[in-house]
Structure formats: structure tokens, C-alpha cells
Coordinates of C-alpha atoms in Angstrom, one line a residue:
M1 CA 44.0 -24.4 16.7
R2 CA 46.9 -26.8 17.1
I3 CA 50.4 -25.5 18.2
Q4 CA 53.5 -27.6 17.8
K5 CA 57.1 -26.8 18.9
V6 CA 59.7 -26.2 16.2
S7 CA 63.3 -25.0 16.2
Q8 CA 64.0 -21.7 14.5
A9 CA 67.8 -21.2 14.5
W10 CA 67.5 -17.8 13.1
Y11 CA 66.0 -16.7 16.3
G12 CA 68.3 -18.9 18.4
M13 CA 65.3 -19.8 20.7
I14 CA 62.5 -22.2 21.0
M15 CA 59.2 -20.8 19.4
S16 CA 55.7 -22.0 19.0
G17 CA 54.6 -22.8 15.4
G18 CA 52.2 -24.7 13.3
L19 CA 49.1 -23.0 14.7
V20 CA 45.9 -24.3 13.2
L21 CA 42.6 -22.6 13.5
L22 CA 39.8 -25.1 13.2
L23 CA 36.2 -23.8 12.7
A24 CA 33.4 -26.3 12.7
I25 CA 30.5 -24.7 10.8
L26 CA 27.0 -25.8 11.5
M27 CA 24.1 -24.8 9.3
L28 CA 20.5 -23.9 10.2
C29 CA 18.3 -23.4 7.1
P30 CA 14.8 -22.1 7.9
I31 CA 12.5 -22.3 5.0
V32 CA 9.9 -19.7 4.1
P33 CA 7.1 -20.3 4.4
D34 CA 6.7 -23.9 5.5
G35 CA 9.7 -24.4 7.8
A36 CA 11.2 -27.4 6.0
S37 CA 15.0 -27.4 5.3
A38 CA 17.1 -28.1 2.3
A39 CA 20.8 -27.9 1.7
R40 CA 21.9 -27.2 -1.9
E41 CA 23.3 -30.3 -3.6
P42 CA 27.0 -30.1 -4.7
E43 CA 25.9 -30.7 -8.2
C44 CA 23.7 -27.6 -8.0
V45 CA 26.5 -25.6 -6.6
A46 CA 28.8 -26.6 -9.4
N47 CA 26.3 -26.7 -12.2
P48 CA 23.1 -24.8 -11.4
G49 CA 20.2 -25.6 -13.7
S50 CA 21.8 -28.8 -15.0
A51 CA 19.6 -31.9 -15.6
A52 CA 21.4 -33.7 -12.8
C53 CA 20.8 -30.8 -10.4
C54 CA 17.1 -30.6 -11.2
A55 CA 16.7 -34.3 -11.0
M56 CA 18.1 -34.3 -7.4
T57 CA 16.6 -31.0 -6.3
P58 CA 13.8 -29.8 -8.6
N59 CA 13.1 -27.0 -6.1
D60 CA 16.5 -25.4 -6.7
I61 CA 16.1 -21.8 -7.8
S62 CA 18.2 -22.6 -11.0
C63 CA 15.5 -25.1 -12.0
A64 CA 12.7 -22.5 -12.2
G65 CA 10.5 -23.4 -15.1
S66 CA 11.3 -27.1 -14.9
G67 CA 7.8 -28.0 -13.8
S68 CA 8.2 -27.6 -10.1
T69 CA 5.3 -26.2 -8.2
A70 CA 6.8 -26.3 -4.7
E71 CA 6.4 -23.5 -2.2
P72 CA 9.3 -21.0 -2.0
S73 CA 12.2 -22.3 0.1
I74 CA 15.7 -21.2 0.9
S75 CA 18.9 -23.3 0.8
L76 CA 22.5 -22.9 2.0
A77 CA 25.7 -24.5 0.8
L78 CA 28.7 -24.1 3.1
A79 CA 31.8 -26.2 3.9
A80 CA 31.6 -27.9 7.3
R81 CA 35.2 -27.0 8.3
T82 CA 37.6 -24.2 7.7
E83 CA 41.2 -24.5 8.8
I84 CA 43.8 -21.8 9.2
N85 CA 47.5 -22.7 9.5
I86 CA 49.6 -20.0 11.1
V87 CA 53.2 -19.8 12.4
P88 CA 53.3 -17.1 15.0
V89 CA 56.1 -14.6 15.5
P90 CA 56.7 -12.3 18.5
K91 CA 55.1 -9.3 16.9
G92 CA 52.1 -11.4 15.8
E93 CA 51.3 -13.2 12.6
F94 CA 48.1 -12.7 10.7
N95 CA 46.4 -15.3 8.6
A96 CA 42.9 -16.2 7.3
G97 CA 40.8 -18.9 5.9
T98 CA 37.8 -18.6 3.5
A99 CA 34.7 -20.7 3.4
S100 CA 32.5 -20.5 0.3
L101 CA 28.9 -19.7 1.2
K102 CA 26.0 -19.9 -1.3
V103 CA 22.4 -18.8 -0.7
A104 CA 19.4 -19.4 -3.0
V105 CA 15.7 -18.7 -2.5
N106 CA 14.0 -21.4 -4.5
N107 CA 10.7 -21.5 -6.4
A108 CA 10.2 -17.8 -5.8
T109 CA 9.9 -14.5 -7.7
S110 CA 10.7 -11.0 -6.8
Q111 CA 6.9 -10.5 -6.5
E112 CA 6.7 -13.2 -3.7
V113 CA 10.0 -12.6 -1.9
E114 CA 11.9 -9.4 -1.4
G115 CA 15.2 -11.0 -0.5
Y116 CA 16.8 -12.8 2.4
K117 CA 18.8 -12.3 5.5
I118 CA 21.9 -14.2 6.6
Y119 CA 22.5 -14.7 10.4
L120 CA 25.6 -15.7 12.3
K121 CA 26.2 -16.7 15.9
T122 CA 28.3 -19.0 18.0
E123 CA 26.8 -22.2 19.0
T124 CA 27.3 -21.4 22.7
S125 CA 27.4 -18.1 24.5
N126 CA 31.2 -18.0 24.3
N127 CA 32.8 -16.4 21.3
S128 CA 36.3 -17.4 22.1
L129 CA 38.4 -20.1 20.4
T130 CA 39.0 -22.7 23.1
G131 CA 42.0 -25.0 23.3
A132 CA 41.4 -28.7 22.9
T133 CA 44.1 -29.7 25.5
L134 CA 44.7 -26.5 27.3
T135 CA 41.0 -25.9 28.0
D136 CA 41.8 -22.9 30.1
R137 CA 43.5 -21.2 27.2
S138 CA 41.6 -19.3 24.5
I139 CA 41.8 -16.8 21.7
Q140 CA 39.4 -13.9 22.2
S141 CA 37.1 -12.4 19.6
I142 CA 38.0 -8.9 18.4
T143 CA 35.7 -6.3 20.1
A144 CA 35.4 -3.7 17.3
N145 CA 35.6 -3.7 13.5
T146 CA 39.1 -3.8 12.2
T147 CA 41.3 -4.5 9.2
K148 CA 44.4 -6.6 8.8
A149 CA 46.6 -3.6 9.4
S150 CA 45.2 -3.0 12.9
F151 CA 44.2 -6.5 13.9
P152 CA 45.0 -7.1 17.6
N153 CA 47.2 -9.9 18.7
N154 CA 45.7 -13.1 20.0
T155 CA 42.2 -12.4 18.6
W156 CA 40.0 -13.5 15.8
G157 CA 37.1 -12.2 13.8
Y158 CA 35.1 -12.8 10.6
S159 CA 34.1 -10.9 7.4
L160 CA 31.3 -11.7 4.9
N161 CA 31.8 -10.4 1.4
R162 CA 30.2 -11.0 -2.0
V163 CA 32.6 -13.1 -4.1
G164 CA 35.2 -10.8 -5.7
T165 CA 34.6 -7.7 -3.6
A166 CA 37.3 -8.3 -0.9
T167 CA 40.2 -10.5 0.0
A168 CA 41.6 -11.5 3.3
D169 CA 44.0 -8.6 3.1
T170 CA 41.4 -6.0 2.2
A171 CA 38.4 -7.2 4.2
T172 CA 37.0 -5.5 7.3
Y173 CA 36.6 -7.9 10.1
S174 CA 33.8 -7.8 12.8
P175 CA 33.5 -9.2 16.3
V176 CA 31.9 -12.7 16.4
P177 CA 28.3 -12.5 17.7
T178 CA 27.1 -14.8 20.4
T179 CA 23.4 -14.2 19.6
S180 CA 21.8 -14.5 16.1
T181 CA 22.9 -11.4 14.2
I182 CA 22.2 -10.3 10.7
I183 CA 25.4 -10.2 8.7
D184 CA 23.8 -9.6 5.3
D185 CA 20.4 -8.2 4.2
S186 CA 20.0 -8.8 0.5
T187 CA 17.2 -7.8 -1.9
L188 CA 18.3 -10.5 -4.3
L189 CA 17.2 -14.1 -4.6
T190 CA 20.7 -15.7 -4.8
G191 CA 24.1 -14.8 -3.5
D192 CA 27.7 -16.2 -3.6
Y193 CA 29.9 -15.2 -0.6
D194 CA 33.3 -15.5 0.9
L195 CA 33.0 -16.0 4.6
I196 CA 36.5 -15.1 5.8
F197 CA 37.8 -16.0 9.3
A198 CA 41.0 -14.3 10.4
T199 CA 43.3 -14.5 13.4
K200 CA 46.5 -12.9 14.6
V201 CA 48.6 -14.6 17.2
D202 CA 52.0 -14.0 18.8
T203 CA 54.2 -16.3 20.7
A204 CA 52.3 -15.8 23.9
T205 CA 49.6 -18.2 22.6
A206 CA 50.3 -21.7 23.9
P207 CA 50.5 -24.5 21.3
D208 CA 47.2 -26.3 21.0
Q209 CA 44.2 -26.9 18.8
Y210 CA 41.7 -24.0 19.2
S211 CA 38.3 -24.3 17.8
T212 CA 34.7 -23.2 18.1
A213 CA 31.4 -24.0 16.4
L214 CA 29.3 -21.4 14.6
V215 CA 25.7 -21.4 13.4
V216 CA 25.0 -19.8 10.0
S217 CA 21.4 -19.4 9.0
A218 CA 19.3 -17.7 6.3
I219 CA 15.7 -16.6 6.2
A220 CA 13.8 -15.5 3.1
E221 CA 11.8 -12.3 3.5
P222 CA 8.3 -12.5 2.0
K223 CA 7.3 -9.5 0.0
V224 CA 5.3 -7.0 2.1
V225 CA 2.2 -6.3 0.0
T226 CA 0.6 -3.0 0.6
T227 CA -3.1 -2.8 0.0
L228 CA -5.6 -0.1 0.7
S229 CA -6.2 -1.7 4.1
S230 CA -2.5 -0.8 4.9
I231 CA -2.7 2.9 4.2
T232 CA -4.1 5.8 6.1
N233 CA -4.5 8.7 3.7
M234 CA -6.2 9.1 0.4
Q235 CA -3.0 10.6 -1.0
E236 CA -1.1 7.3 -0.3
M237 CA -3.1 5.4 -3.0
T238 CA -1.2 4.2 -6.0
S239 CA -2.1 1.9 -8.9
A240 CA 0.1 -0.8 -7.4
I241 CA -1.7 -0.6 -4.1
C242 CA -5.1 -0.9 -5.7
A243 CA -4.0 -3.8 -7.9
A244 CA -2.7 -5.6 -4.8
S245 CA -6.0 -5.1 -3.0
S246 CA -8.7 -7.8 -3.0
E247 CA -12.2 -7.3 -4.3
N248 CA -14.5 -5.7 -1.7
E249 CA -11.5 -4.7 0.4
T250 CA -12.6 -1.5 2.1
K251 CA -11.1 1.1 4.3
Q252 CA -11.9 4.6 5.6
L253 CA -9.1 6.9 4.4
I254 CA -8.3 10.5 5.4
D255 CA -8.0 13.3 2.8
T256 CA -5.0 15.3 4.1
R257 CA -6.3 18.5 2.6
D258 CA -9.0 18.9 5.2
N259 CA -8.7 15.7 7.3
K260 CA -12.2 14.5 6.3
S261 CA -12.6 10.7 6.1
Y262 CA -14.0 8.8 3.2
W263 CA -14.9 5.1 2.7
V264 CA -13.2 3.6 -0.3
S265 CA -13.5 0.0 -1.7
K266 CA -12.0 -2.1 -4.5
L267 CA -15.1 -3.0 -6.6
K268 CA -15.9 -5.6 -9.2
D269 CA -14.5 -3.6 -12.1
G270 CA -11.0 -4.0 -10.6
N271 CA -10.8 -0.3 -9.6
C272 CA -10.7 1.3 -6.2
W273 CA -13.5 3.8 -5.8
M274 CA -14.7 6.3 -3.2
T275 CA -17.9 4.9 -1.9
Q276 CA -18.8 8.2 -0.3
N277 CA -19.4 11.6 -1.8
L278 CA -16.6 14.2 -1.9
A279 CA -17.1 17.0 0.7
L280 CA -14.0 19.1 0.0
D281 CA -14.6 22.9 0.6
I282 CA -12.8 25.2 -1.8
T283 CA -11.4 28.7 -1.1
T284 CA -10.1 31.3 -3.4
A285 CA -6.6 30.2 -2.3
G286 CA -7.2 27.1 -4.4
L287 CA -5.6 23.7 -4.2
K288 CA -2.0 22.5 -4.3
A289 CA -0.5 20.0 -6.8
A290 CA 1.3 18.3 -4.0
D291 CA -2.0 16.7 -2.6
T292 CA -4.5 17.2 -5.4
D293 CA -5.1 15.6 -8.8
I294 CA -3.6 18.6 -10.7
E295 CA -0.3 19.2 -12.5
S296 CA 0.1 22.7 -11.2
D297 CA -1.4 24.7 -8.3
W298 CA -5.0 25.9 -8.9
N299 CA -5.1 29.5 -7.7
S300 CA -6.2 33.0 -8.6
S301 CA -3.7 33.2 -11.5
S302 CA -5.4 30.2 -13.3
E303 CA -7.6 30.9 -16.3
Y304 CA -10.6 29.8 -14.4
P305 CA -9.8 30.6 -10.8
P306 CA -11.4 28.9 -7.7
Q307 CA -14.4 30.4 -5.9
N308 CA -15.2 30.0 -2.3
T309 CA -17.6 27.2 -1.4
V310 CA -21.0 28.6 -0.4
N311 CA -23.6 27.2 1.9
T312 CA -26.8 28.3 0.2
T313 CA -28.4 27.4 -3.1
T314 CA -29.1 31.0 -3.9
S315 CA -25.3 31.6 -4.4
G316 CA -23.5 30.8 -7.6
I317 CA -23.9 31.7 -11.3
A318 CA -25.2 29.9 -14.3
N319 CA -21.9 30.2 -16.3
V320 CA -20.3 27.1 -17.9
Y321 CA -16.9 28.5 -16.9
A322 CA -17.8 29.1 -13.3
T323 CA -16.1 27.3 -10.5
Y324 CA -18.7 27.4 -7.7
S325 CA -19.3 24.7 -5.2
W326 CA -21.9 24.2 -2.4
N327 CA -21.8 22.7 1.1
L328 CA -25.4 22.8 2.3
S329 CA -24.4 21.6 5.7
G330 CA -22.3 24.7 6.3
I331 CA -18.7 25.4 5.4
G332 CA -16.3 23.0 7.1
K333 CA -19.1 20.6 8.0
N334 CA -20.8 17.6 6.3
Q335 CA -23.9 17.0 8.4
W336 CA -26.7 15.8 6.1
V337 CA -27.3 12.0 5.8
L338 CA -29.8 10.3 3.6
G339 CA -31.3 7.9 6.1
T340 CA -33.3 5.8 3.6
P341 CA -30.9 5.5 0.6
L342 CA -33.0 2.8 -1.2
K343 CA -36.3 4.5 -0.8
T344 CA -37.3 6.9 -3.6
A345 CA -39.4 9.9 -2.3
K346 CA -38.8 13.2 -4.0
C347 CA -38.2 16.4 -2.1
D348 CA -39.9 19.4 -3.7
T349 CA -37.6 21.8 -5.5
T350 CA -36.3 23.9 -2.6
K351 CA -33.9 26.6 -1.7
D352 CA -33.6 25.2 1.8
I353 CA -32.3 21.6 2.2
S354 CA -33.9 21.4 5.7
T355 CA -37.3 21.1 4.0
C356 CA -36.2 17.6 2.7
M357 CA -36.2 15.9 6.1
K358 CA -39.6 14.4 5.2
V359 CA -37.9 12.2 2.5
G360 CA -35.3 10.7 4.9
L361 CA -32.7 13.5 5.0
V362 CA -31.4 13.8 8.6
K363 CA -29.0 16.5 10.0
V364 CA -26.3 15.0 12.3
D365 CA -23.9 17.0 14.3
D366 CA -20.6 16.5 16.2
T367 CA -22.3 14.6 19.0
W368 CA -23.2 11.7 16.8
S369 CA -21.0 8.6 16.9
P370 CA -20.6 6.9 13.5
T371 CA -20.9 3.1 13.4
F372 CA -19.7 2.9 9.7
E373 CA -22.1 0.1 9.1
A374 CA -25.5 0.3 7.3
K375 CA -28.4 -1.0 9.3
E376 CA -31.7 -2.5 8.5
G377 CA -34.7 -1.8 10.7
V378 CA -36.9 1.1 11.7
F379 CA -35.7 4.7 11.1
N380 CA -37.0 6.8 14.0
A381 CA -36.8 10.2 12.3
P382 CA -37.0 13.6 13.9
N383 CA -40.0 14.4 11.7
T384 CA -43.3 12.7 12.5
D385 CA -44.1 12.7 8.8
Y386 CA -41.5 10.0 8.3
T387 CA -41.6 8.0 11.6
N388 CA -41.6 4.1 11.5
Q389 CA -40.9 3.6 7.9
T390 CA -39.3 0.1 7.5
T391 CA -36.7 0.0 4.8
Y392 CA -32.9 -0.1 4.2
I393 CA -31.7 2.2 7.0
S394 CA -28.4 4.1 7.3
L395 CA -28.8 5.5 10.8
D396 CA -30.5 5.2 14.1
Y397 CA -31.7 8.6 15.2
N398 CA -32.3 7.7 18.8
K399 CA -28.9 6.1 19.3
K400 CA -27.3 8.8 17.1
Q401 CA -25.4 6.4 14.9
Y402 CA -25.1 6.8 11.2
D403 CA -23.3 5.4 8.2
P404 CA -21.1 8.0 6.5
H405 CA -21.4 6.2 3.2
Y406 CA -24.6 8.2 2.9
L407 CA -23.4 11.7 3.8
I408 CA -24.7 14.0 1.1
G409 CA -21.3 15.7 0.5
N410 CA -20.7 18.8 -1.6
Y411 CA -22.0 19.9 -5.0
Y412 CA -19.7 21.2 -7.7
Q413 CA -20.0 22.9 -11.0
W414 CA -18.1 20.9 -13.7
N415 CA -15.3 23.5 -13.9
A416 CA -14.9 23.3 -10.2
A417 CA -14.8 19.5 -10.3
T418 CA -12.1 19.7 -13.0
T419 CA -10.2 22.5 -11.1
G420 CA -10.7 24.9 -13.9
T421 CA -9.0 22.7 -16.4
G422 CA -12.3 21.7 -18.1
G423 CA -12.5 25.3 -19.4
A424 CA -14.1 25.4 -22.8
I425 CA -13.2 21.9 -24.1
T426 CA -16.0 20.3 -26.0
S427 CA -15.0 16.6 -26.0
G428 CA -12.6 14.2 -24.5
D429 CA -11.6 13.9 -20.8
T430 CA -9.8 16.4 -18.6
E431 CA -6.6 15.2 -17.0
N432 CA -7.0 17.1 -13.8
S433 CA -9.7 17.1 -11.1
I434 CA -10.6 18.1 -7.5
C435 CA -9.9 14.6 -6.4
S436 CA -7.0 13.8 -4.0
K437 CA -3.6 13.0 -5.4
G438 CA -3.6 9.4 -6.7
W439 CA -7.3 9.7 -7.7
Q440 CA -9.2 11.0 -10.6
L441 CA -12.7 11.7 -11.9
P442 CA -14.1 8.6 -13.7
S443 CA -14.7 8.8 -17.4
S444 CA -18.4 8.9 -18.5
S445 CA -18.8 5.7 -20.5
D446 CA -17.3 3.2 -22.9
T447 CA -19.1 0.9 -25.3
V448 CA -19.7 -2.9 -25.1
N449 CA -16.8 -3.3 -27.6
S450 CA -14.3 -1.1 -25.8
P451 CA -11.3 -2.7 -24.1
S452 CA -12.3 -3.0 -20.5
T453 CA -9.1 -4.0 -18.6
T454 CA -8.1 -0.5 -17.6
K455 CA -11.3 1.4 -17.9
K456 CA -12.3 3.7 -15.1
T457 CA -15.8 4.5 -16.1
F458 CA -19.2 4.6 -14.5
S459 CA -20.6 2.4 -17.3
R460 CA -18.1 -0.4 -16.8
L461 CA -18.6 -0.2 -13.0
L462 CA -22.3 -0.5 -13.3
N463 CA -22.0 -3.3 -15.9
K464 CA -20.3 -5.4 -13.2
Y465 CA -23.3 -5.1 -10.9
L466 CA -26.4 -4.7 -13.1
D467 CA -28.0 -6.5 -16.0
V468 CA -25.3 -7.2 -18.6
G469 CA -27.9 -7.4 -21.4
S470 CA -28.7 -3.7 -20.9
F471 CA -25.1 -2.6 -21.3
G472 CA -25.5 -1.0 -24.7
N473 CA -28.8 0.6 -23.9
P474 CA -29.1 4.3 -22.9
A475 CA -30.1 3.3 -19.3
Y476 CA -29.9 0.5 -16.8
N477 CA -33.2 -0.8 -15.5
I478 CA -32.6 -0.7 -11.7
E479 CA -35.9 -2.2 -10.8
S480 CA -35.4 -5.4 -12.9
D481 CA -32.0 -6.0 -11.4
S482 CA -31.3 -7.8 -8.1
Y483 CA -28.7 -5.2 -7.0
N484 CA -29.6 -1.6 -6.2
I485 CA -26.7 0.8 -6.8
A486 CA -27.7 2.8 -3.8
A487 CA -26.8 -0.2 -1.6
I488 CA -23.4 -1.1 -0.2
P489 CA -20.8 -1.5 -1.7
L490 CA -21.5 1.2 -4.3
S491 CA -23.6 3.4 -2.0
F492 CA -24.5 6.0 -4.7
I493 CA -26.8 8.6 -3.2
R494 CA -29.9 10.2 -4.6
G495 CA -28.7 13.7 -3.6
G496 CA -30.2 15.5 -6.6
Y497 CA -28.4 18.5 -8.0
I498 CA -28.3 22.3 -7.7
D499 CA -29.7 24.4 -10.5
S500 CA -28.0 27.8 -10.5
T501 CA -30.0 29.2 -13.4
G502 CA -31.0 32.8 -13.1
S503 CA -33.3 33.5 -10.2
S504 CA -34.4 29.8 -9.9
H505 CA -31.4 28.8 -7.8
S506 CA -32.6 25.6 -6.1
L507 CA -31.9 22.1 -5.0
Q508 CA -33.8 19.6 -7.2
Y509 CA -34.7 15.9 -7.2
L510 CA -33.1 15.1 -3.8
G511 CA -34.4 11.7 -2.7
I512 CA -35.2 10.4 -6.1
G513 CA -32.3 11.3 -8.4
G514 CA -28.5 10.9 -8.1
D515 CA -26.2 13.0 -10.3
Y516 CA -22.4 12.6 -10.5
W517 CA -19.9 14.4 -12.7
S518 CA -17.4 12.5 -14.9
S519 CA -14.3 13.9 -16.6
T520 CA -15.9 13.8 -20.0
A521 CA -16.9 16.9 -21.9
Q522 CA -19.7 16.6 -24.4
S523 CA -19.9 20.2 -25.7
S524 CA -18.9 23.7 -24.8
G525 CA -21.8 23.8 -22.3
G526 CA -22.3 20.2 -21.2
A527 CA -20.4 17.3 -19.7
G528 CA -21.2 13.6 -19.1
G529 CA -21.7 11.7 -15.9
L530 CA -23.9 9.2 -14.0
E531 CA -27.5 9.9 -13.5
F532 CA -30.0 7.5 -11.8
G533 CA -33.5 7.9 -10.6
S534 CA -36.2 5.6 -9.1
A535 CA -36.0 3.0 -11.8
S536 CA -33.1 3.5 -14.1
A537 CA -29.5 4.7 -14.4
S538 CA -27.7 6.3 -17.4
F539 CA -24.2 7.4 -18.0
G540 CA -23.0 9.9 -20.5
F541 CA -26.0 9.8 -22.8
G542 CA -27.8 12.8 -21.3
Y543 CA -26.7 16.4 -21.6
N544 CA -25.6 17.9 -18.2
D545 CA -25.2 21.6 -18.0
K546 CA -21.7 22.4 -16.7
Y547 CA -23.0 25.2 -14.5
M548 CA -25.2 22.9 -12.4
G549 CA -24.0 21.6 -9.0
R550 CA -23.5 17.8 -8.9
S551 CA -21.9 15.2 -6.7
V552 CA -18.4 13.8 -7.1
R553 CA -17.0 10.3 -6.6
C554 CA -13.3 9.7 -7.4
V555 CA -11.6 6.5 -8.7
A556 CA -8.0 5.6 -8.0
R557 CA -5.5 6.2 -10.9

């Protein structure tokens, strides 16, 4: 700021005049992600996307598609000096100067970068304009946001505005920061701004040149990608989160309906699956649409109302419209683990699950500490009939550690698994299920000629892990394949099923057969699903009575 003496006869006195505010603007241009810097060429400022611009700066954002493969970067264009000429008067004279500021995030898309932030600070810890000759004189920064109408005398401030949104007369001015401060937080990739500096001085300000140096910087903000590893609850899952997750990414998520935890993983078919059986208990109060895969609440007013989960195979009825479910560990618990998931040893048809301990079923309780990792070694079972069997082991009985992938979970009739919406439909898929919000029952099967990019089916999933040549056959040959679907990451369980027919209510085929519901109806009395035994797996080809109790695995929508 330079002050010269001039004669103003109108006042009849000597006054100061010719006040010049000189702002030396320095630029700091951090680049995301590699830290290099680049100022935008004048040609690119004037003619973005022109041949001359792209020849000089092929990384400029306006040159997208010109063949550049550079990493995303950010550039600034800003004049090095801004001057304000002002002639003060006793009551104070206001004036302002504008610097054009342009920001561009180059070689980036909205999927990579979510915007940028502009920062401002003084080069030193002093935010006053200091005299060049009268070094003990200064013009102080304003201390609060203000407008032209209330601008204090002998102060200065700044205002940043998108071009065309404010003028020097209408802008709101802010105190000048001495530490790096965000002055704009944009979700765009480019921006043109007016950086306005204003001062108001009266005749008490001594003639001199007053100046300071400012640092303007910009940082691009990388897009924060949310994957299943970033969420906590089952109900947080979305199609976008699953799509952003990597293959074999896995996480234990909480179902907010009962706070039970489930392992989930993104598998080879591109979908996110539960890799643990559902263990949700049902009451006659039903389920809410807010946290369940249903369009409206499932309650006693529904056409097929919910029934309380029971803990004995002798409960339930053989009715295709029934909505019974079973938790053989006890209501509110999930205590049975299949300790030898790859071994096939059939438990006799039984009404009491505890008789199946001889085939590797182990009861765990609240004192056990899960390690969440399958183990290989010797399973020291509580039953001498099954001691020292070496195979793929999911728990250590002595150390009381187990892998919850192999918890048996609950058994559901088909109309319970579909929250009563399966009803009497004879074909097609139900839209609703007992799964958490954001999840659904998988469809039963597709064919080898079906589009496979969005399929959420048992058949497509198995086709990614087992023999492709057997895809069109009624069953996969598990023994001839190198991968066993009971192993991690699929962790399907040979949990058998509950037959609720007449007086023969019983648990059958535990330890040798796995049975899972799909959303696909086959007839008025049957529905499709996944079935596998000791040597083969089939999907949707068999006829599964809707009144039987089977396991449930959900896939993200």
C-alpha cells in the first residue's frame, strides 16, 4: 500500500491519497496422489481443450480423452499480484481488487475424486498489511465476517466466490487466516473463482506501500470407497458397496434385528454372500420392513402370519402354507457347530440333535471364545466315539475355540423363509424374504445360456468353484472336483433338514446332506434350492416340500 500526499482544495487541508494495496500471491499446488505440482498454462486457462493447450499440458482436465494416462493431479491458475488503488477520506474509503482463480482436477473422474478443497493462509504468522517504509505501521485484518456496508476503517479482508455469484459490493468478507484454512470445499472437478481483497482506510492511515504475501493451495479429495470391510451391520449393505468390494473380501457383520453376527464374503460370482447359516428367531410379532427384506411389516394381519420359533423337532406342522422355524440350540442361542465340515458321516434320523455328536456335532456355550478361523488338525471331541479323527477341523474342544462359519443355524419352512409372501405361488421367485434389509434369498438356478452378469443363484455360484463341464447336468460331482463346497470360502454345512410330516417329526441327514432354500417356487407344494450330499450337489432340479425345515443363506441385493 503506497500513500502519497495530494492537495484537495475542496477540503482546504492536506490529505493523504493514492493508497495502493499490493498483495503478492504465492501458490502451493499439492497433487493427488503423487505429490508433483503443475500450474495451469495460460493457453489452457483461455482455451481449455485446445490443441495448443493439450500439447503443452496433456494432463489438463480439459484434455480428457486425448490419450493421456497420467495419474490424477490438481492445478491452480492465479495472478501473482493484485493491486488496490484507494484515495482515503476522513470517514473511510472502501475499495477492492479481484484476482481470478481457476482450479482443475486433471485426469480424474467423479468415481476417483470426490472434489477438492481450497486453502488460504498468510505466508507468515502476521495477517496485517505492513508498510514498506513505515514498517511500524500496518492495516489490521478484520476480525469477523462483514460486508461493505459495515466494513471497519483501517482493516482488510478477503472473499472467495464462484464467478458471477458476488461482486465487491455484495460479497461477504472474512478475516485473513494465519494458518492453512479451508475457504472452499467443492464436490466438482473444476472451478472458476473471484478472489476479492477489500480494504477500508481513513486519513489516519499514513502514506506508504502496505503489502503482505498469501499462500493459496488446493488439494484433491480421493473418493472414499465403501466396501463390506467398512461397514458394521448387515443392514448397511448395498449393491454399490458389494460392487466396490474385492473378491474374497470378508467381514463379520451384525444383524441389527437380534445382534447376532454373520460372516459374509464377496465370492467368485461377483456377489456378496452370507458364508454362515441364518439363525434369526421369529416371534408372532413378526418382522419390520425397516430392517428386513420385506416391503411391508410381516405380522399377525398378514395372510400367512409368523409363528414362534420352536426348539424341538416335534413341533411344527406339515402344511405348505405354514411359517414355522426351528432353533435346535434353544431360542435366542446358536450353539451347535459342525466340527468336521468336510467329513461325511450320517447321523441317524433323530428327534434329539444331541444324538448327532458322534458325527462331529459339538455344543458350544457362552464360555467359548471364537477364533473365526478354521483349523486343521485333531478334533478332540467330548464323545469318545469320535476322538482323534484327523480331518478339516473347525474347532478345538479343549481350547474352546470354534469357527462360527460352521454354526448350524436355524431351520425354516419355505413360507417362513419368504416371510409369508411365498404363499401359494407355483413358479417364479418371491420378492421378499427373512433376510436382512439389503439382502435376499438366492434364486434356485439358471442355465448355461442364461445371462450371468447379475445372477444371484446357487447354480452360478457353484459354477465358479466346481467343474464347469458339469454345469448343465442335474448335479455337480463334488468328489471329482478339487474344491469342496463345505470348505472356506463357501462353508456350506451338511446340516440336514427337518421333516415335519405327521408323527415322524425328525431331523434327517445331518452330517451327510446340506439343504438350503431358494426364492424359487416349483409348484404349489414345492420350492427349489441347493442340495448336496457326500458326492454331489444339485440346485433346483429336485422337488423340495415347502413344509420341511431347511437352512437359509442370503445374498446381497
